[in-house]
Coordinates of C-alpha atoms and ligand atoms in Angstrom, one line a residue:
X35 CA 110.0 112.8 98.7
X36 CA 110.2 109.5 98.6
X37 CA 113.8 109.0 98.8
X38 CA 113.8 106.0 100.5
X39 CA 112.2 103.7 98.0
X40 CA 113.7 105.3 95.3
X41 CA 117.1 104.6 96.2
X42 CA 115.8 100.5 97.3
X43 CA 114.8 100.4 93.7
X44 CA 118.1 102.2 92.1
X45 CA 120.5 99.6 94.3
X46 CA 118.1 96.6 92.9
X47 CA 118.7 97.6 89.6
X48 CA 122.5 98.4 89.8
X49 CA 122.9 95.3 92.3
X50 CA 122.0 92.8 89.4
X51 CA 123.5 94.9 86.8
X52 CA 127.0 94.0 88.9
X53 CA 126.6 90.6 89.6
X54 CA 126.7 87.6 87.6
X55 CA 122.9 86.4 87.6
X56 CA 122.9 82.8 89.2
X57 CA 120.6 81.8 91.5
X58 CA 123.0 82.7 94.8
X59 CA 123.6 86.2 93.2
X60 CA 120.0 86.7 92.5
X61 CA 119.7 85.8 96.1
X62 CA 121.7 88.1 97.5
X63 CA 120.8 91.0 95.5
X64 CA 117.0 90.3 96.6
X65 CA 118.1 89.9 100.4
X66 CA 119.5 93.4 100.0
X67 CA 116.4 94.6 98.3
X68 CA 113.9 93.3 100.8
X69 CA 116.1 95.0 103.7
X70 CA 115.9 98.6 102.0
X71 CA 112.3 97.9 101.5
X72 CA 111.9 97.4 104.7
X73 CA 113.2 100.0 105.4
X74 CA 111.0 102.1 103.2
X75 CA 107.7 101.0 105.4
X76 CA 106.6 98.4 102.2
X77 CA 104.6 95.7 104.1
X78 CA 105.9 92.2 104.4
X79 CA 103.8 90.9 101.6
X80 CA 104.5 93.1 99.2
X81 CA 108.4 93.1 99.5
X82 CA 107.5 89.2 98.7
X83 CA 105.4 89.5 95.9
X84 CA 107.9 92.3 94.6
X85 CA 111.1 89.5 95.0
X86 CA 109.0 87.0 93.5
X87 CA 107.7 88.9 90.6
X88 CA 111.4 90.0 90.0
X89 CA 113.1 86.4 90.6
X90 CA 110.7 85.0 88.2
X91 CA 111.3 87.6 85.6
X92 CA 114.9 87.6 85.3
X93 CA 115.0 83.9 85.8
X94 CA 112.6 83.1 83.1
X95 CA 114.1 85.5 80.7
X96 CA 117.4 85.7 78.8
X97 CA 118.8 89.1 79.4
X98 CA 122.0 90.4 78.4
X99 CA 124.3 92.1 80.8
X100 CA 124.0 95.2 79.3
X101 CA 119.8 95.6 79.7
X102 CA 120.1 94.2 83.1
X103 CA 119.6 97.1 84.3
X104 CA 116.9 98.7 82.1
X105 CA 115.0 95.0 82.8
X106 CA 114.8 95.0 86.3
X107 CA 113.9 98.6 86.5
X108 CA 110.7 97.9 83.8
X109 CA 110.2 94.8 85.6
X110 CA 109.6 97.1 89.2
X111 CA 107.9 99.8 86.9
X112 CA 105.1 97.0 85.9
X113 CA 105.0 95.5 89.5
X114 CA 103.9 98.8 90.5
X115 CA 101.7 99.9 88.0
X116 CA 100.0 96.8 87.7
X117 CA 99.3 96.9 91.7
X118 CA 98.2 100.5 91.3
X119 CA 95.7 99.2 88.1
X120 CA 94.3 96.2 89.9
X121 CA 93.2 98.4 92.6
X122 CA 91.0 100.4 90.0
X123 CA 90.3 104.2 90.1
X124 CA 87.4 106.5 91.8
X125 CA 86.7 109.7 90.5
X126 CA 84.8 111.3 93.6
X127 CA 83.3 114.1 91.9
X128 CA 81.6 111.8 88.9
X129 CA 79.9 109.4 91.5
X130 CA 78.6 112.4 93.4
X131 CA 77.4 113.9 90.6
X132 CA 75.4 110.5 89.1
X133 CA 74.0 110.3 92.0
X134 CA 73.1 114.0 92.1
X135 CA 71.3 113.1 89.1
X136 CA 68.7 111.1 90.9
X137 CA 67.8 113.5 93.3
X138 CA 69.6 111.8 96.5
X139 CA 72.6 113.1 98.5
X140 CA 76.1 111.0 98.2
X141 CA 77.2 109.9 101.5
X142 CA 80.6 109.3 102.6
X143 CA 82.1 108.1 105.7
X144 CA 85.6 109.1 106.7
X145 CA 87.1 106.1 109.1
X146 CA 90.7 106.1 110.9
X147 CA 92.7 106.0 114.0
X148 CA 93.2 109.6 115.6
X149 CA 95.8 112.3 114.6
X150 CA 96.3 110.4 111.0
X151 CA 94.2 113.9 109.5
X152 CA 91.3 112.7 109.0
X153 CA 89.5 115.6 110.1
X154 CA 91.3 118.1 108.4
X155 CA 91.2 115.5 104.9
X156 CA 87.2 115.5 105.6
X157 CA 88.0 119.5 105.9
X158 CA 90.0 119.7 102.4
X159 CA 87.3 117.1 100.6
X160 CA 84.4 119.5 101.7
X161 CA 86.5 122.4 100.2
X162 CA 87.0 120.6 97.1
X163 CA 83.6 120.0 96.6
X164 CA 82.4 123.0 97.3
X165 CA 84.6 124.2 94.6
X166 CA 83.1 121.9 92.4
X167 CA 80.0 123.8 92.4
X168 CA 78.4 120.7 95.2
X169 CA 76.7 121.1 98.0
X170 CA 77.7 120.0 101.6
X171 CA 76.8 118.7 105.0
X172 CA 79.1 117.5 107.7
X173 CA 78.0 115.1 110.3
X174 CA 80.1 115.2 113.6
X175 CA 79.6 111.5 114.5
X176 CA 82.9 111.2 116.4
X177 CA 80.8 111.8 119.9
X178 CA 83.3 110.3 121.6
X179 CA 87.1 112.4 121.8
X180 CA 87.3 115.6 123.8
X181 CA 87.4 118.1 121.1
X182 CA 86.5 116.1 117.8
X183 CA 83.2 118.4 117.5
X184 CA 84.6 121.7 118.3
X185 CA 88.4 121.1 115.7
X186 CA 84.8 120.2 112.9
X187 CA 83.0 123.3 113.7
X188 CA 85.8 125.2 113.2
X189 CA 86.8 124.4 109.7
X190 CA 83.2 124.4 109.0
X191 CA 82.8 128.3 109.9
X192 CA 85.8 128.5 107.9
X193 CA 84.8 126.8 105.2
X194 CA 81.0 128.5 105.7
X195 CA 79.8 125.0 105.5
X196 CA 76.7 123.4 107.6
X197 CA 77.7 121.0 110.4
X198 CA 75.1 118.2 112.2
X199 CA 76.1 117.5 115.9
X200 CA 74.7 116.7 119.1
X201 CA 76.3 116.1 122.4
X202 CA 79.5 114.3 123.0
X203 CA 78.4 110.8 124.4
X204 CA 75.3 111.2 121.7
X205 CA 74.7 108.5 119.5
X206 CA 77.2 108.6 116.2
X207 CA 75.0 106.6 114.0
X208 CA 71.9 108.9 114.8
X209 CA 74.1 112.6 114.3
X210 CA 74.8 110.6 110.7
X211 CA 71.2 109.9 110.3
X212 CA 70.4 113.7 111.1
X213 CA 72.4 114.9 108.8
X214 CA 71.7 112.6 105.6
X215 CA 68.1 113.5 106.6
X216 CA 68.7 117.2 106.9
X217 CA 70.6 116.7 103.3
X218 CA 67.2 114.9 101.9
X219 CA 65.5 117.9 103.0
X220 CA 67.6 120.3 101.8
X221 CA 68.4 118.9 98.6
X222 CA 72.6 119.2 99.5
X223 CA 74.3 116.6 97.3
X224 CA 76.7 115.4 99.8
X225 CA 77.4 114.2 103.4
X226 CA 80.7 113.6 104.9
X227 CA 80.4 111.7 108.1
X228 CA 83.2 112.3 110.4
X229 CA 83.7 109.2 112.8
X230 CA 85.9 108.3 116.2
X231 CA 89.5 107.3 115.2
X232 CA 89.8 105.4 119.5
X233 CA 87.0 104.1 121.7
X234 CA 87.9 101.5 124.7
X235 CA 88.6 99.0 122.2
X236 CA 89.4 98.1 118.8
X237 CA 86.5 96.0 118.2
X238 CA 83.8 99.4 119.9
X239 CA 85.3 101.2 116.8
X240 CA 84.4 98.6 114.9
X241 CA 80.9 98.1 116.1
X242 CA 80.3 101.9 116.0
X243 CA 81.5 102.2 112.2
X244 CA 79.2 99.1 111.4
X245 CA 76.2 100.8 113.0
X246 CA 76.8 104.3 111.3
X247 CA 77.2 102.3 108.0
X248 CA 74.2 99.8 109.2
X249 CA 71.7 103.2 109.9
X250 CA 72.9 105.8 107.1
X251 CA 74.0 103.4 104.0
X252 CA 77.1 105.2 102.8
X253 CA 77.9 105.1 99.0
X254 CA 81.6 105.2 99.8
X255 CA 83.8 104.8 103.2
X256 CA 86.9 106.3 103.0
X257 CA 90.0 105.1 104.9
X258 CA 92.6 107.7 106.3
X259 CA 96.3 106.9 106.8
X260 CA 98.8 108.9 107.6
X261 CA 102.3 108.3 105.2
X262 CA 104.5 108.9 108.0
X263 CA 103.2 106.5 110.5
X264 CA 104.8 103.8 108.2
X265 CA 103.8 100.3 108.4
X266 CA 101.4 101.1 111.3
X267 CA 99.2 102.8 108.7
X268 CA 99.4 99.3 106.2
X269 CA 98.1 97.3 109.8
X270 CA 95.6 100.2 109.9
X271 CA 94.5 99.5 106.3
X272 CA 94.5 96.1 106.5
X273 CA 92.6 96.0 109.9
X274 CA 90.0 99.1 109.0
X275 CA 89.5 97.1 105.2
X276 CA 88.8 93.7 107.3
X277 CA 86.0 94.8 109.5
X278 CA 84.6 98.2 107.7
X279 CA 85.6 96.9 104.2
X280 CA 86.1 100.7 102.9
X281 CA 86.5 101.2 98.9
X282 CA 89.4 104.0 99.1
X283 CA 91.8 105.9 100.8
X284 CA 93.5 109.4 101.5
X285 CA 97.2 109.0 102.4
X286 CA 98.0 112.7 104.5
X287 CA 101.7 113.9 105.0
X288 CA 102.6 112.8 101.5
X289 CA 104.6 116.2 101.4
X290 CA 106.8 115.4 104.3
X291 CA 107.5 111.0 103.9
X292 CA 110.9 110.1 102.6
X293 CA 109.9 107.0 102.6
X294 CA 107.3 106.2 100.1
X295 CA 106.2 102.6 101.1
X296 CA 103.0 103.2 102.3
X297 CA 101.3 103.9 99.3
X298 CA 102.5 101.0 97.5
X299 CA 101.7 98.8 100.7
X300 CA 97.9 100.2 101.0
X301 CA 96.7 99.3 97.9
X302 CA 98.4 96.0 97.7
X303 CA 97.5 94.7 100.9
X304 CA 93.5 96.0 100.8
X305 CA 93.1 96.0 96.3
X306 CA 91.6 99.2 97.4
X307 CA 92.8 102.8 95.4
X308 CA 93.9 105.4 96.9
X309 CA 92.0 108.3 95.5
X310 CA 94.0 111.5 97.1
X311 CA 97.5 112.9 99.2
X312 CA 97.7 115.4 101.4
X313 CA 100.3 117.1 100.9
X314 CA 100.4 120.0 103.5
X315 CA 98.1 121.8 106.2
X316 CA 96.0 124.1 104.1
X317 CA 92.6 123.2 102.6
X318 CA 93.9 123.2 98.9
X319 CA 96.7 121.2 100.1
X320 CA 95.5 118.1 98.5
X321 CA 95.8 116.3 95.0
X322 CA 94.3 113.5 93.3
X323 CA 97.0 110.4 93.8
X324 CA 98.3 109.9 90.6
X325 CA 100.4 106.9 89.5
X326 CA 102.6 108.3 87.3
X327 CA 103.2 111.0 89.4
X328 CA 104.4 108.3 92.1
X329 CA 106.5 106.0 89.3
X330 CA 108.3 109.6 88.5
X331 CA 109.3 110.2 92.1
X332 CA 110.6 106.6 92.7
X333 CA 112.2 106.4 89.5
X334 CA 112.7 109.7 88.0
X335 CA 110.7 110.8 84.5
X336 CA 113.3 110.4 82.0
X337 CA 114.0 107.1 82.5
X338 CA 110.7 105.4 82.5
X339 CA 110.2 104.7 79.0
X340 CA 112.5 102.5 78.7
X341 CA 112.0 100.0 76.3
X342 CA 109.8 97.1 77.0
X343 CA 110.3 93.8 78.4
X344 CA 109.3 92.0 75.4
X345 CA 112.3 94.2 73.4
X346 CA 114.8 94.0 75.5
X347 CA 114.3 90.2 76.3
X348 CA 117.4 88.9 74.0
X349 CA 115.1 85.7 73.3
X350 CA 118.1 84.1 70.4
X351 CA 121.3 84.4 71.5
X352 CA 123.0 86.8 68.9
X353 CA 124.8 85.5 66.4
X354 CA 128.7 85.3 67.2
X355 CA 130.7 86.9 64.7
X356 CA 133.2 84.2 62.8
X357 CA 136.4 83.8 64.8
X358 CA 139.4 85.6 63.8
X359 CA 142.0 83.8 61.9
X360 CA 145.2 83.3 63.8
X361 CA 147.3 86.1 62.7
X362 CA 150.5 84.7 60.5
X363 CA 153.8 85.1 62.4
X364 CA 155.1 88.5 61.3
X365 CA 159.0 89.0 60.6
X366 CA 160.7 90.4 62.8
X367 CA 160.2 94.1 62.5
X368 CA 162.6 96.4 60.7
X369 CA 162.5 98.0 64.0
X370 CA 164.8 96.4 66.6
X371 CA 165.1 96.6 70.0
X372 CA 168.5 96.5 69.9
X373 CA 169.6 100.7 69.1
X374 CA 173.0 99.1 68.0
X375 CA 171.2 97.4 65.1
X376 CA 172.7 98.4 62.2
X377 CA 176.0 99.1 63.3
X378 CA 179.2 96.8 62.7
X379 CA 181.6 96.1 65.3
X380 CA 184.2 97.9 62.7
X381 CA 182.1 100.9 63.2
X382 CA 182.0 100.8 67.0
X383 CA 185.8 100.3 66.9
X384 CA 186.4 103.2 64.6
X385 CA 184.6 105.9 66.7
X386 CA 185.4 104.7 69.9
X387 CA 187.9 107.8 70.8
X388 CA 185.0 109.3 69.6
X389 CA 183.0 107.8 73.0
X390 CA 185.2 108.3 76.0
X391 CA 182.8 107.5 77.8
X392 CA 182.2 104.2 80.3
X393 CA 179.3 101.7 78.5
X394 CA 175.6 103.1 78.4
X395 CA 173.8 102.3 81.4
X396 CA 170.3 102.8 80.6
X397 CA 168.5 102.4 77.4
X398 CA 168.2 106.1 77.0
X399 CA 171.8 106.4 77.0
X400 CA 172.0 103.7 74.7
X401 CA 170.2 105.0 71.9
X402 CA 171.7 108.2 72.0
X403 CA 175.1 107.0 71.7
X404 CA 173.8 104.3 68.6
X405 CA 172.3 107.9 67.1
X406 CA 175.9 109.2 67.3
X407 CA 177.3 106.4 65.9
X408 CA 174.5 105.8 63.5
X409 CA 175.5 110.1 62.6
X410 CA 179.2 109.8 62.4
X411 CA 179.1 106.9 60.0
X412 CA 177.1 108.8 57.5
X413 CA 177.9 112.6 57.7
X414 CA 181.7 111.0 58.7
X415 CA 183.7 111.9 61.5
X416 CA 183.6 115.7 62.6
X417 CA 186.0 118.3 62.3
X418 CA 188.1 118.8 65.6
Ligands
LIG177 P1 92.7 113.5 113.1 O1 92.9 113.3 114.6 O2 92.9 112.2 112.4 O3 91.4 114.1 112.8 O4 93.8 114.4 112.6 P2 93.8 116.0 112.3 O5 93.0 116.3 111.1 O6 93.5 116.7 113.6 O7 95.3 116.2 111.9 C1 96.4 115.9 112.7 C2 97.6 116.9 112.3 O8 98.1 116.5 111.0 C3 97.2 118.3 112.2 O9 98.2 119.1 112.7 C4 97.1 118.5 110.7 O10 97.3 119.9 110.3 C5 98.1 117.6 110.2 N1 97.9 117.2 108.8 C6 96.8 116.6 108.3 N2 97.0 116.3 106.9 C7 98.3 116.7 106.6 C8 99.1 116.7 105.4 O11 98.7 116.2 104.4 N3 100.3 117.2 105.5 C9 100.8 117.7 106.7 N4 102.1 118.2 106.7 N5 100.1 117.8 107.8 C10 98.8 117.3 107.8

């Protein structure tokens, strides 16, 4: 999971660790960055506001060599976290049940482009719910794609939940109405309006969203993307947050993306949380995002406490330890090079029948003749 990203982040961090940090080397190291980010679907804005965040960082600080490494990795760790903070959080569950509180059902309105899983998301919400003790209604207001009603009912017989629909071609906004009304009257605490993910145009999906919103008032609009579908799901978000302005979203085929951009991307680019993951194709198949779940798969757990910026910043350079006095010439050591140190030209002469041998060749054979020598001069020369 995730493996992408994670390894854009790991080369950052080694990348600088490596190089000498002036401004060309900082360069580089970012070039490379914003090409595996890229390649991890991270929108185009964020890989910027990443490089900038980290340029003016390690520019601005005084690190030594040896943190580099833990810096740059806190520095990403903070990006992310701070982007995942800004967006804010949305517990589901606690708004549905404050409203519960005053008597009126909780509407939400699932928006996204077709085969992202947004029906089978509104599916695994309605399950969760239910589990939470809460009562249901689903509106099928996606009148428009061959199907849409009939894939609903069937997860609602499933999931022994009631459903709201009319005819396909049937007004969306007035199936929505229906069912908030049938909610009121019924005293369910919550509606999830399913919508069309294509019409002819971009801008008739638009219209139709604004008029469901415009006739039923939703408390929340949820936006579906689909992790795998890369940066065509950030377009998505930005494009759905634009004209529907939606407060959250539900990235699906968490479980299968190697990637891991998207997420990132999402909330950047729309300052909107993402509130859960699908992570397979069963109902229970889906968990509340968490961030430091994400931080541990794009960095790994041990290694995120590193220490803070503010200790590892090396603001005074250390003190330098008083230079070494010159060493004082040494005498020539006892020790020579030479293994005929020692031994007098007499002594040479006087063993030389001793040595019928032509002159040493290698220093090996050298010393082992001087150790002779050396021998015969003080046990004296051996018996025949
Ligand atoms: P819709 O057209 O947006 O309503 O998409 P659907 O709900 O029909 O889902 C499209 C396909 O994606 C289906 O085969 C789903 O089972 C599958 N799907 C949805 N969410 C997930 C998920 O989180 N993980 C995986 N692996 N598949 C998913």
């Amino acid at each position: 999971m995730f493996d992408n990203l994670k390894k854009a982040f790991s080369n950052v961090s080694t990348g600088f660790s490596e190089k000498d940090l002036n401004e060309k080397d900082i360069e580089d190291v970012l070039f490379e960055l914003e090409i595996n980010l890229l390649e991890s679907d991270v929108a185009t804005e964020v890989i910027d506001s990443i490089k900038d965040s980290l340029k003016e960082k390690i520019i601005g600080s005084r690190v030594e060599k040896k943190n580099i490494q833990s810096f740059v990795k806190q520095s990403l760790i903070e990006f992310i976290s701070e982007t995942f903070d800004n967006a804010g959080h949305i517990d589901l569950v606690a708004r549905i049940n404050e409203k519960k509180s005053s008597n009126e059902p909780f509407i939400v309105v699932f928006v996204g482009i077709n085969g992202t899983g947004k029906t089978t998301s509104l599916a695994k919400v309605a399950n969760m719910l239910k589990n939470e003790k809460l009562s249901v209604v689903i509106a099928a207001a996606d009148t428009y794609r061959a199907g849409a009603i009939e894939q609903l009912r069937e997860h609602t017989n499933r999931l022994n939940l009631k459903i709201i629909a009319q005819n396909y071609g049937s007004d969306p906004a007035a199936v929505a109405k229906d069912a908030v009304l049938y909610a009121k009257s019924h005293k369910v605490d919550c509606v999830l309006v399913d919508t069309a993910g294509r019409m002819q145009t971009s801008s008739n999906l638009m219209e139709q969203i604004a008029k469901i919103t415009k006739v039923v008032k939703p408390d929340m609009k949820i936006f579906v993307g689909d992790s795998l579908a890369g940066n065509d799901t950030v377009n998505q978000a930005r494009e759905f947050h634009k004209q529907v302005n939606f407060e959250c979203s539900i990235l699906t085929k968490s479980d299968a993306d190697a990637r891991g951009g998207a997420a990132l991307s999402i909330v950047k680019v729309t300052s909107t949380p993402i509130i859960f993951v699908g992570i397979g194709q069963e109902y229970d198949d889906i968990v509340k995002f968490n961030k430091q779940t994400f931080l541990e798969n794009v960095f790994e757990s041990t290694d995120i406490d590193v220490p803070s910026i503010s200790e590892i910043k090396v603001s005074e350079p250390e003190p330098q330890p008083e230079p070494e006095p010159e060493p004082e010439p040494q005498p020539e050591s006892e020790e020579s090079d030479d293994p005929f140190n020692g031994i007098e030209t007499d002594d040479i002469n006087n063993y030389a029948d001793m040595y019928d041998i032509p002159p040493p060749e290698t220093d090996n054979e050298a010393k082992k003749l001087a150790n002779q020598i050396k021998k015969w001069i003080k046990d004296g020369r051996p018996k025949p």
